[in-house]
Amino acid sequence: ILLEDGSVVKQGDVNSTVASYLGSGFSQAETVDLQLLERTMVTRGQLRLKAVRMTSSKSYAPWKLPFGNRISFEVEIEAKSEVAEVDLGVALMSAGGFEVASCLSSHSLPKPKMSAGQYKYTVEYPTLRLVTGLYKFGLGIRSNFGLEDYVPDAFEVEILSSEASASYGVDTFRG
């Protein structure tokens, strides 16, 4: 039985009820349209963060991953004019607003020159073990001219309990 606000919302076999539970609560479109989100800073705007899409293969639902699994997503960018030394920045924050991790594409890739057009970056965290909870990601992109675009609350990922989280004893912690 699955209850929500004291009412039965699902009753049936364990597998389908657990699947309904994991799909409930926090929800976000499979592809997040970043163009619709608020920009809190004035930026140059010749590079634009367009969309982000989860590419992790073992998600229960869009943006919901079991503890210990690889976190992977694709960021779509539009270059409106030619720029050089392009660098994508990613900030991972706890639900409470504390920075957990951050990285720049230049940590593992050369800073490319981009002509006007559409581009994609794939971001992967193959072994980042976040405790169960909700996490926010911020995205920024800069070029040789400075900050081009910045979305502080681009999308959220929920890390769910799993057999692995139980074996590490982290099911009672919250991110």
Coordinates of N, CA and C in Angstrom, one line a residue:
I1 N 0.9 -1.2 0.0 CA 0.0 0.0 0.0 C 0.9 1.2 0.0
L2 N 0.6 2.2 -0.8 CA 1.3 3.5 -0.9 C 0.3 4.6 -0.5
L3 N 0.7 5.3 0.6 CA -0.2 6.4 1.1 C 0.4 7.7 0.8
E4 N -0.4 8.7 0.5 CA 0.0 10.1 0.4 C -1.0 11.0 1.1
D5 N -0.5 11.7 2.0 CA -1.4 12.6 2.9 C -2.6 11.8 3.5
G6 N -2.3 10.6 3.9 CA -3.3 9.8 4.6 C -4.2 9.0 3.7
S7 N -4.1 9.2 2.4 CA -5.0 8.5 1.4 C -4.2 7.4 0.6
V8 N -4.9 6.3 0.3 CA -4.3 5.3 -0.5 C -4.2 5.7 -1.9
V9 N -3.0 5.8 -2.5 CA -2.8 6.2 -3.9 C -2.4 5.0 -4.7
K10 N -2.0 3.9 -4.1 CA -1.6 2.7 -4.9 C -1.7 1.5 -3.9
Q11 N -2.3 0.4 -4.5 CA -2.4 -0.8 -3.8 C -2.2 -1.9 -4.8
G12 N -1.3 -2.9 -4.4 CA -1.1 -3.9 -5.4 C 0.2 -4.7 -5.0
D13 N 0.8 -5.3 -6.0 CA 2.0 -6.1 -5.8 C 3.2 -5.1 -5.4
V14 N 4.2 -5.7 -4.7 CA 5.3 -4.9 -4.2 C 6.1 -4.2 -5.3
N15 N 6.4 -4.9 -6.4 CA 7.2 -4.2 -7.4 C 6.6 -3.0 -8.0
S16 N 5.3 -3.1 -8.3 CA 4.6 -1.9 -9.0 C 4.4 -0.8 -7.9
T17 N 4.2 -1.2 -6.7 CA 4.0 -0.2 -5.6 C 5.3 0.6 -5.3
V18 N 6.4 -0.2 -5.3 CA 7.7 0.5 -5.0 C 8.0 1.4 -6.2
A19 N 7.8 0.9 -7.4 CA 8.0 1.8 -8.6 C 7.2 3.1 -8.6
S20 N 5.9 3.0 -8.1 CA 5.1 4.2 -8.0 C 5.7 5.1 -6.9
Y21 N 6.1 4.5 -5.8 CA 6.7 5.3 -4.7 C 7.9 6.1 -5.2
L22 N 8.8 5.4 -5.9 CA 10.0 6.0 -6.4 C 9.8 7.0 -7.5
G23 N 8.7 6.9 -8.2 CA 8.3 7.9 -9.2 C 7.5 9.1 -8.6
S24 N 7.2 9.0 -7.3 CA 6.4 10.1 -6.7 C 7.3 11.1 -6.1
G25 N 6.7 12.2 -5.5 CA 7.5 13.2 -4.9 C 8.1 14.2 -5.9
F26 N 9.4 14.5 -5.7 CA 10.1 15.4 -6.5 C 10.0 15.0 -8.0
S27 N 9.6 15.9 -8.9 CA 9.6 15.5 -10.3 C 10.1 16.7 -11.1
Q28 N 10.7 16.4 -12.2 CA 11.4 17.3 -13.1 C 11.3 16.7 -14.5
A29 N 11.1 17.5 -15.5 CA 11.1 17.0 -16.9 C 12.4 16.3 -17.2
E30 N 12.3 15.3 -18.1 CA 13.5 14.5 -18.5 C 14.5 15.4 -19.1
T31 N 14.1 16.4 -19.9 CA 15.0 17.4 -20.4 C 14.6 18.7 -19.8
V32 N 15.5 19.4 -19.1 CA 15.2 20.7 -18.5 C 15.6 21.8 -19.5
D33 N 14.6 22.7 -19.8 CA 14.8 23.8 -20.7 C 15.5 24.9 -19.9
L34 N 16.8 25.1 -20.0 CA 17.5 26.1 -19.3 C 17.2 27.5 -19.7
Q35 N 16.7 27.7 -21.0 CA 16.3 29.0 -21.5 C 15.2 29.6 -20.7
L36 N 14.4 28.8 -20.1 CA 13.2 29.3 -19.3 C 13.6 29.8 -17.9
L37 N 14.8 29.4 -17.5 CA 15.1 29.7 -16.1 C 15.8 31.0 -15.9
E38 N 15.6 31.6 -14.7 CA 16.0 32.9 -14.3 C 17.6 33.0 -14.3
R39 N 18.1 34.0 -14.8 CA 19.5 34.4 -14.7 C 19.6 35.4 -13.7
T40 N 20.5 35.2 -12.7 CA 20.6 36.2 -11.6 C 21.8 37.2 -11.8
M41 N 22.5 37.0 -12.8 CA 23.7 37.9 -13.1 C 23.6 38.4 -14.5
V42 N 24.2 39.5 -14.7 CA 24.3 40.1 -16.1 C 25.5 39.3 -16.7
T43 N 25.3 38.7 -17.9 CA 26.3 38.0 -18.6 C 26.5 38.5 -20.0
R44 N 27.5 38.1 -20.7 CA 27.8 38.6 -22.0 C 26.7 38.0 -23.0
G45 N 26.4 36.7 -22.9 CA 25.4 36.1 -23.6 C 25.7 35.6 -25.0
Q46 N 26.9 35.5 -25.4 CA 27.3 35.0 -26.7 C 27.3 33.5 -26.7
L47 N 27.4 32.9 -25.5 CA 27.2 31.4 -25.3 C 26.0 31.3 -24.4
R48 N 25.1 30.4 -24.8 CA 23.8 30.3 -24.0 C 23.6 28.8 -23.6
L49 N 23.4 28.6 -22.3 CA 23.0 27.3 -21.8 C 21.6 27.0 -22.2
K50 N 21.3 26.0 -23.0 CA 20.0 25.8 -23.6 C 19.2 24.7 -22.9
A51 N 19.8 23.5 -22.6 CA 19.0 22.4 -22.0 C 20.0 21.5 -21.3
V52 N 19.5 20.7 -20.4 CA 20.2 19.6 -19.8 C 19.4 18.4 -19.7
R53 N 20.0 17.2 -19.9 CA 19.3 15.9 -20.0 C 20.1 14.9 -19.2
M54 N 19.4 14.1 -18.4 CA 20.1 13.0 -17.6 C 20.4 11.9 -18.6
T55 N 21.7 11.4 -18.5 CA 22.1 10.3 -19.4 C 22.5 9.0 -18.6
S56 N 22.3 9.1 -17.2 CA 22.6 7.9 -16.4 C 21.7 6.8 -16.8
S57 N 22.2 5.6 -16.9 CA 21.4 4.5 -17.4 C 20.6 3.8 -16.3
K58 N 20.9 4.0 -15.1 CA 20.2 3.2 -14.0 C 19.3 4.1 -13.2
S59 N 18.7 5.1 -13.8 CA 17.8 6.0 -13.0 C 16.4 5.3 -12.9
Y60 N 15.8 5.6 -11.7 CA 14.4 5.0 -11.5 C 13.4 5.8 -12.2
A61 N 13.6 7.1 -12.4 CA 12.8 8.0 -13.1 C 13.7 9.2 -13.4
P62 N 13.3 10.1 -14.3 CA 14.2 11.2 -14.6 C 14.7 11.9 -13.4
W63 N 16.0 12.0 -13.3 CA 16.7 12.8 -12.2 C 16.6 12.1 -10.9
K64 N 16.3 10.8 -10.8 CA 16.3 10.0 -9.6 C 17.2 8.8 -9.8
L65 N 18.2 8.8 -8.9 CA 19.3 7.7 -9.1 C 19.4 7.0 -7.8
P66 N 19.7 5.7 -7.8 CA 20.0 4.9 -6.6 C 21.4 5.3 -6.1
F67 N 21.6 5.3 -4.8 CA 22.9 5.6 -4.2 C 24.0 4.8 -4.9
G68 N 25.1 5.4 -5.1 CA 26.3 4.8 -5.6 C 26.4 4.6 -7.1
N69 N 25.3 5.0 -7.8 CA 25.4 4.9 -9.3 C 26.0 6.1 -9.9
R70 N 26.5 5.9 -11.1 CA 27.1 7.0 -11.9 C 26.1 8.1 -12.2
I71 N 26.5 9.4 -12.0 CA 25.7 10.5 -12.3 C 26.3 11.0 -13.6
S72 N 25.4 11.1 -14.6 CA 25.8 11.6 -16.0 C 24.7 12.4 -16.6
F73 N 25.1 13.5 -17.2 CA 24.1 14.4 -17.9 C 24.7 15.1 -19.0
E74 N 23.9 15.5 -20.0 CA 24.4 16.2 -21.2 C 23.9 17.7 -21.1
V75 N 24.7 18.6 -21.4 CA 24.4 20.0 -21.4 C 24.5 20.5 -22.8
E76 N 23.4 21.1 -23.3 CA 23.4 21.7 -24.7 C 23.7 23.2 -24.6
I77 N 24.5 23.7 -25.5 CA 25.0 25.0 -25.5 C 24.8 25.6 -26.9
E78 N 24.4 26.9 -27.0 CA 24.4 27.5 -28.3 C 25.4 28.7 -28.3
A79 N 26.2 28.7 -29.3 CA 27.2 29.8 -29.5 C 26.6 30.7 -30.6
K80 N 26.4 32.0 -30.2 CA 25.8 32.9 -31.1 C 26.8 33.6 -32.0
S81 N 28.1 33.6 -31.6 CA 29.2 34.1 -32.4 C 30.4 33.3 -32.0
E82 N 31.5 33.5 -32.7 CA 32.7 32.8 -32.4 C 33.3 33.3 -31.1
V83 N 33.7 32.3 -30.3 CA 34.4 32.6 -29.0 C 35.5 31.6 -28.9
A84 N 36.5 31.9 -28.0 CA 37.6 31.0 -27.7 C 37.7 30.7 -26.2
E85 N 38.5 29.7 -25.9 CA 38.7 29.3 -24.5 C 37.4 29.1 -23.7
V86 N 36.5 28.3 -24.3 CA 35.2 28.0 -23.7 C 35.4 27.0 -22.5
D87 N 34.8 27.3 -21.4 CA 34.9 26.5 -20.2 C 33.6 26.4 -19.5
L88 N 33.1 25.2 -19.4 CA 31.8 24.9 -18.7 C 32.1 24.6 -17.2
G89 N 31.3 25.3 -16.3 CA 31.5 25.1 -14.9 C 30.2 24.4 -14.3
V90 N 30.4 23.5 -13.4 CA 29.3 22.8 -12.7 C 29.5 22.9 -11.2
A91 N 28.5 23.3 -10.5 CA 28.5 23.3 -9.1 C 27.4 22.4 -8.5
L92 N 27.8 21.5 -7.6 CA 26.8 20.6 -7.0 C 26.6 21.1 -5.6
M93 N 25.3 21.3 -5.2 CA 25.0 21.9 -3.9 C 24.0 20.9 -3.2
S94 N 24.2 20.9 -1.9 CA 23.2 20.1 -1.1 C 21.9 20.9 -1.1
A95 N 20.8 20.3 -0.6 CA 19.5 21.0 -0.5 C 19.6 22.2 0.4
G96 N 20.5 22.1 1.4 CA 20.7 23.2 2.3 C 21.5 24.4 1.8
G97 N 22.1 24.2 0.5 CA 22.8 25.3 -0.1 C 24.3 25.2 0.0
F98 N 24.8 24.1 0.6 CA 26.3 24.0 0.8 C 26.9 23.3 -0.5
E99 N 28.0 23.9 -0.9 CA 28.7 23.3 -2.1 C 29.3 22.0 -1.7
V100 N 29.0 21.0 -2.5 CA 29.5 19.6 -2.3 C 30.7 19.4 -3.2
A101 N 30.6 19.8 -4.4 CA 31.6 19.6 -5.4 C 31.4 20.6 -6.5
S102 N 32.5 20.9 -7.2 CA 32.5 21.8 -8.4 C 33.6 21.4 -9.3
C103 N 33.4 21.6 -10.6 CA 34.4 21.3 -11.6 C 34.3 22.2 -12.8
L104 N 35.3 22.3 -13.6 CA 35.4 23.0 -14.8 C 35.7 22.0 -15.9
S105 N 35.2 22.2 -17.1 CA 35.5 21.3 -18.2 C 37.0 21.3 -18.5
S106 N 37.6 22.5 -18.2 CA 39.1 22.6 -18.5 C 39.9 21.7 -17.6
H107 N 39.3 21.1 -16.5 CA 40.0 20.2 -15.7 C 40.4 18.9 -16.4
S108 N 39.6 18.5 -17.5 CA 39.8 17.3 -18.2 C 39.9 17.5 -19.7
L109 N 39.5 18.6 -20.2 CA 39.5 18.9 -21.6 C 40.2 20.2 -22.0
P110 N 40.7 20.3 -23.2 CA 41.2 21.7 -23.6 C 40.1 22.6 -23.7
K111 N 40.4 23.9 -23.6 CA 39.3 25.0 -23.8 C 39.2 25.2 -25.3
P112 N 38.0 24.8 -25.8 CA 37.9 24.9 -27.3 C 37.5 26.3 -27.8
K113 N 37.8 26.5 -29.1 CA 37.2 27.6 -29.8 C 35.9 27.2 -30.4
M114 N 34.9 28.0 -30.4 CA 33.6 27.6 -30.9 C 33.1 28.6 -31.9
S115 N 32.7 28.2 -33.0 CA 32.0 29.0 -34.0 C 30.5 29.1 -33.7
A116 N 29.8 29.9 -34.3 CA 28.3 30.0 -34.1 C 27.7 28.6 -34.4
G117 N 26.9 28.1 -33.5 CA 26.3 26.8 -33.7 C 25.9 26.1 -32.4
Q118 N 25.5 24.9 -32.4 CA 25.0 24.1 -31.3 C 26.1 23.1 -30.8
Y119 N 26.3 23.0 -29.5 CA 27.3 22.1 -28.9 C 26.7 21.3 -27.8
K120 N 27.4 20.2 -27.4 CA 27.0 19.4 -26.2 C 28.2 19.0 -25.4
Y121 N 28.0 19.1 -24.1 CA 29.0 18.6 -23.2 C 28.4 17.4 -22.4
T122 N 29.1 16.4 -22.2 CA 28.6 15.3 -21.3 C 29.5 15.4 -20.0
V123 N 28.7 15.5 -18.9 CA 29.4 15.6 -17.6 C 29.1 14.3 -16.9
E124 N 30.2 13.7 -16.3 CA 30.0 12.4 -15.6 C 30.7 12.4 -14.3
Y125 N 30.1 11.9 -13.3 CA 30.6 11.6 -12.0 C 30.5 10.1 -11.8
P126 N 31.6 9.3 -12.2 CA 31.5 7.9 -12.2 C 31.4 7.3 -10.8
T127 N 32.1 7.9 -9.8 CA 32.2 7.3 -8.5 C 31.8 8.2 -7.3
L128 N 31.0 9.2 -7.6 CA 30.7 10.2 -6.5 C 29.5 9.6 -5.7
R129 N 29.8 9.2 -4.5 CA 28.7 8.6 -3.6 C 28.1 9.7 -2.7
L130 N 27.0 10.2 -3.2 CA 26.2 11.2 -2.4 C 25.3 10.4 -1.5
V131 N 25.1 10.9 -0.3 CA 24.1 10.3 0.6 C 22.7 10.6 0.1
T132 N 21.7 9.8 0.5 CA 20.4 10.0 0.0 C 19.9 11.4 0.2
G133 N 19.2 12.0 -0.7 CA 18.6 13.3 -0.6 C 18.6 14.0 -1.9
L134 N 18.2 15.3 -1.9 CA 18.0 16.1 -3.1 C 19.2 17.0 -3.2
Y135 N 19.7 17.1 -4.4 CA 20.9 18.0 -4.7 C 20.6 18.9 -5.9
K136 N 21.1 20.1 -5.8 CA 20.9 21.1 -6.9 C 22.2 21.3 -7.6
F137 N 22.1 21.5 -8.9 CA 23.2 21.8 -9.8 C 23.1 23.2 -10.4
G138 N 24.2 23.9 -10.4 CA 24.3 25.2 -11.0 C 25.2 25.0 -12.2
L139 N 25.0 25.8 -13.3 CA 25.8 25.7 -14.5 C 26.2 27.1 -14.9
G140 N 27.5 27.2 -15.4 CA 28.0 28.5 -15.9 C 28.9 28.2 -17.1
I141 N 29.0 29.1 -17.9 CA 29.9 29.0 -19.1 C 30.6 30.3 -19.4
R142 N 31.9 30.2 -19.6 CA 32.7 31.4 -19.9 C 33.6 31.2 -21.1
S143 N 34.0 32.3 -21.6 CA 34.9 32.3 -22.8 C 36.1 33.3 -22.5
N144 N 36.9 33.5 -23.5 CA 38.0 34.4 -23.4 C 37.5 35.8 -23.1
F145 N 36.2 36.1 -23.4 CA 35.6 37.4 -23.2 C 35.0 37.6 -21.8
G146 N 34.9 36.5 -21.0 CA 34.3 36.6 -19.7 C 33.1 35.6 -19.5
L147 N 32.3 35.9 -18.5 CA 31.2 35.1 -18.2 C 30.1 35.2 -19.2
E148 N 29.7 34.1 -19.9 CA 28.8 34.2 -21.0 C 27.3 33.9 -20.5
D149 N 27.2 32.9 -19.6 CA 25.8 32.5 -19.1 C 26.0 31.8 -17.8
Y150 N 25.0 32.0 -16.9 CA 25.1 31.4 -15.6 C 23.6 31.1 -15.1
V151 N 23.4 29.9 -14.7 CA 22.1 29.5 -14.1 C 22.4 28.8 -12.8
P152 N 22.2 29.5 -11.7 CA 22.6 28.9 -10.4 C 21.7 27.7 -9.9
D153 N 20.5 27.7 -10.3 CA 19.6 26.6 -10.0 C 19.1 25.9 -11.3
A154 N 20.0 25.2 -12.0 CA 19.7 24.7 -13.3 C 18.8 23.4 -13.2
F155 N 19.1 22.5 -12.3 CA 18.3 21.3 -12.2 C 18.6 20.6 -10.8
E156 N 17.8 19.6 -10.5 CA 18.0 18.9 -9.3 C 18.1 17.4 -9.6
V157 N 18.8 16.7 -8.7 CA 18.9 15.2 -8.8 C 18.6 14.7 -7.4
E158 N 17.8 13.6 -7.4 CA 17.5 13.0 -6.1 C 18.2 11.6 -6.0
I159 N 19.0 11.5 -4.9 CA 19.7 10.2 -4.7 C 18.8 9.4 -3.8
L160 N 18.5 8.2 -4.2 CA 17.6 7.3 -3.5 C 18.3 6.2 -2.8
S161 N 17.7 5.7 -1.7 CA 18.2 4.5 -1.0 C 18.4 3.3 -1.9
S162 N 19.3 2.5 -1.6 CA 19.6 1.3 -2.4 C 20.2 0.2 -1.5
E163 N 20.4 -0.9 -2.0 CA 21.1 -2.0 -1.2 C 22.5 -1.5 -0.8
A164 N 23.1 -0.8 -1.7 CA 24.5 -0.3 -1.4 C 24.4 0.8 -0.3
S165 N 23.5 1.7 -0.3 CA 23.4 2.7 0.8 C 23.1 2.0 2.1
A166 N 22.3 1.0 2.1 CA 22.1 0.2 3.4 C 23.3 -0.5 3.8
S167 N 24.1 -1.0 2.9 CA 25.3 -1.7 3.3 C 26.4 -0.8 3.9
Y168 N 26.4 0.5 3.4 CA 27.3 1.5 4.0 C 26.7 2.2 5.2
G169 N 25.4 1.9 5.5 CA 24.8 2.5 6.7 C 24.5 4.0 6.5
V170 N 24.3 4.5 5.3 CA 24.0 5.9 5.1 C 22.5 6.2 4.8
D171 N 21.7 5.2 5.0 CA 20.2 5.5 4.7 C 19.6 6.5 5.6
T172 N 20.2 6.7 6.7 CA 19.6 7.7 7.7 C 20.2 9.1 7.5
F173 N 21.2 9.3 6.7 CA 21.8 10.6 6.5 C 21.0 11.3 5.4
R174 N 21.0 12.6 5.3 CA 20.3 13.3 4.3 C 21.2 14.3 3.7
G175 N 21.3 14.4 2.4 CA 22.2 15.4 1.7 C 21.5 16.7 1.6

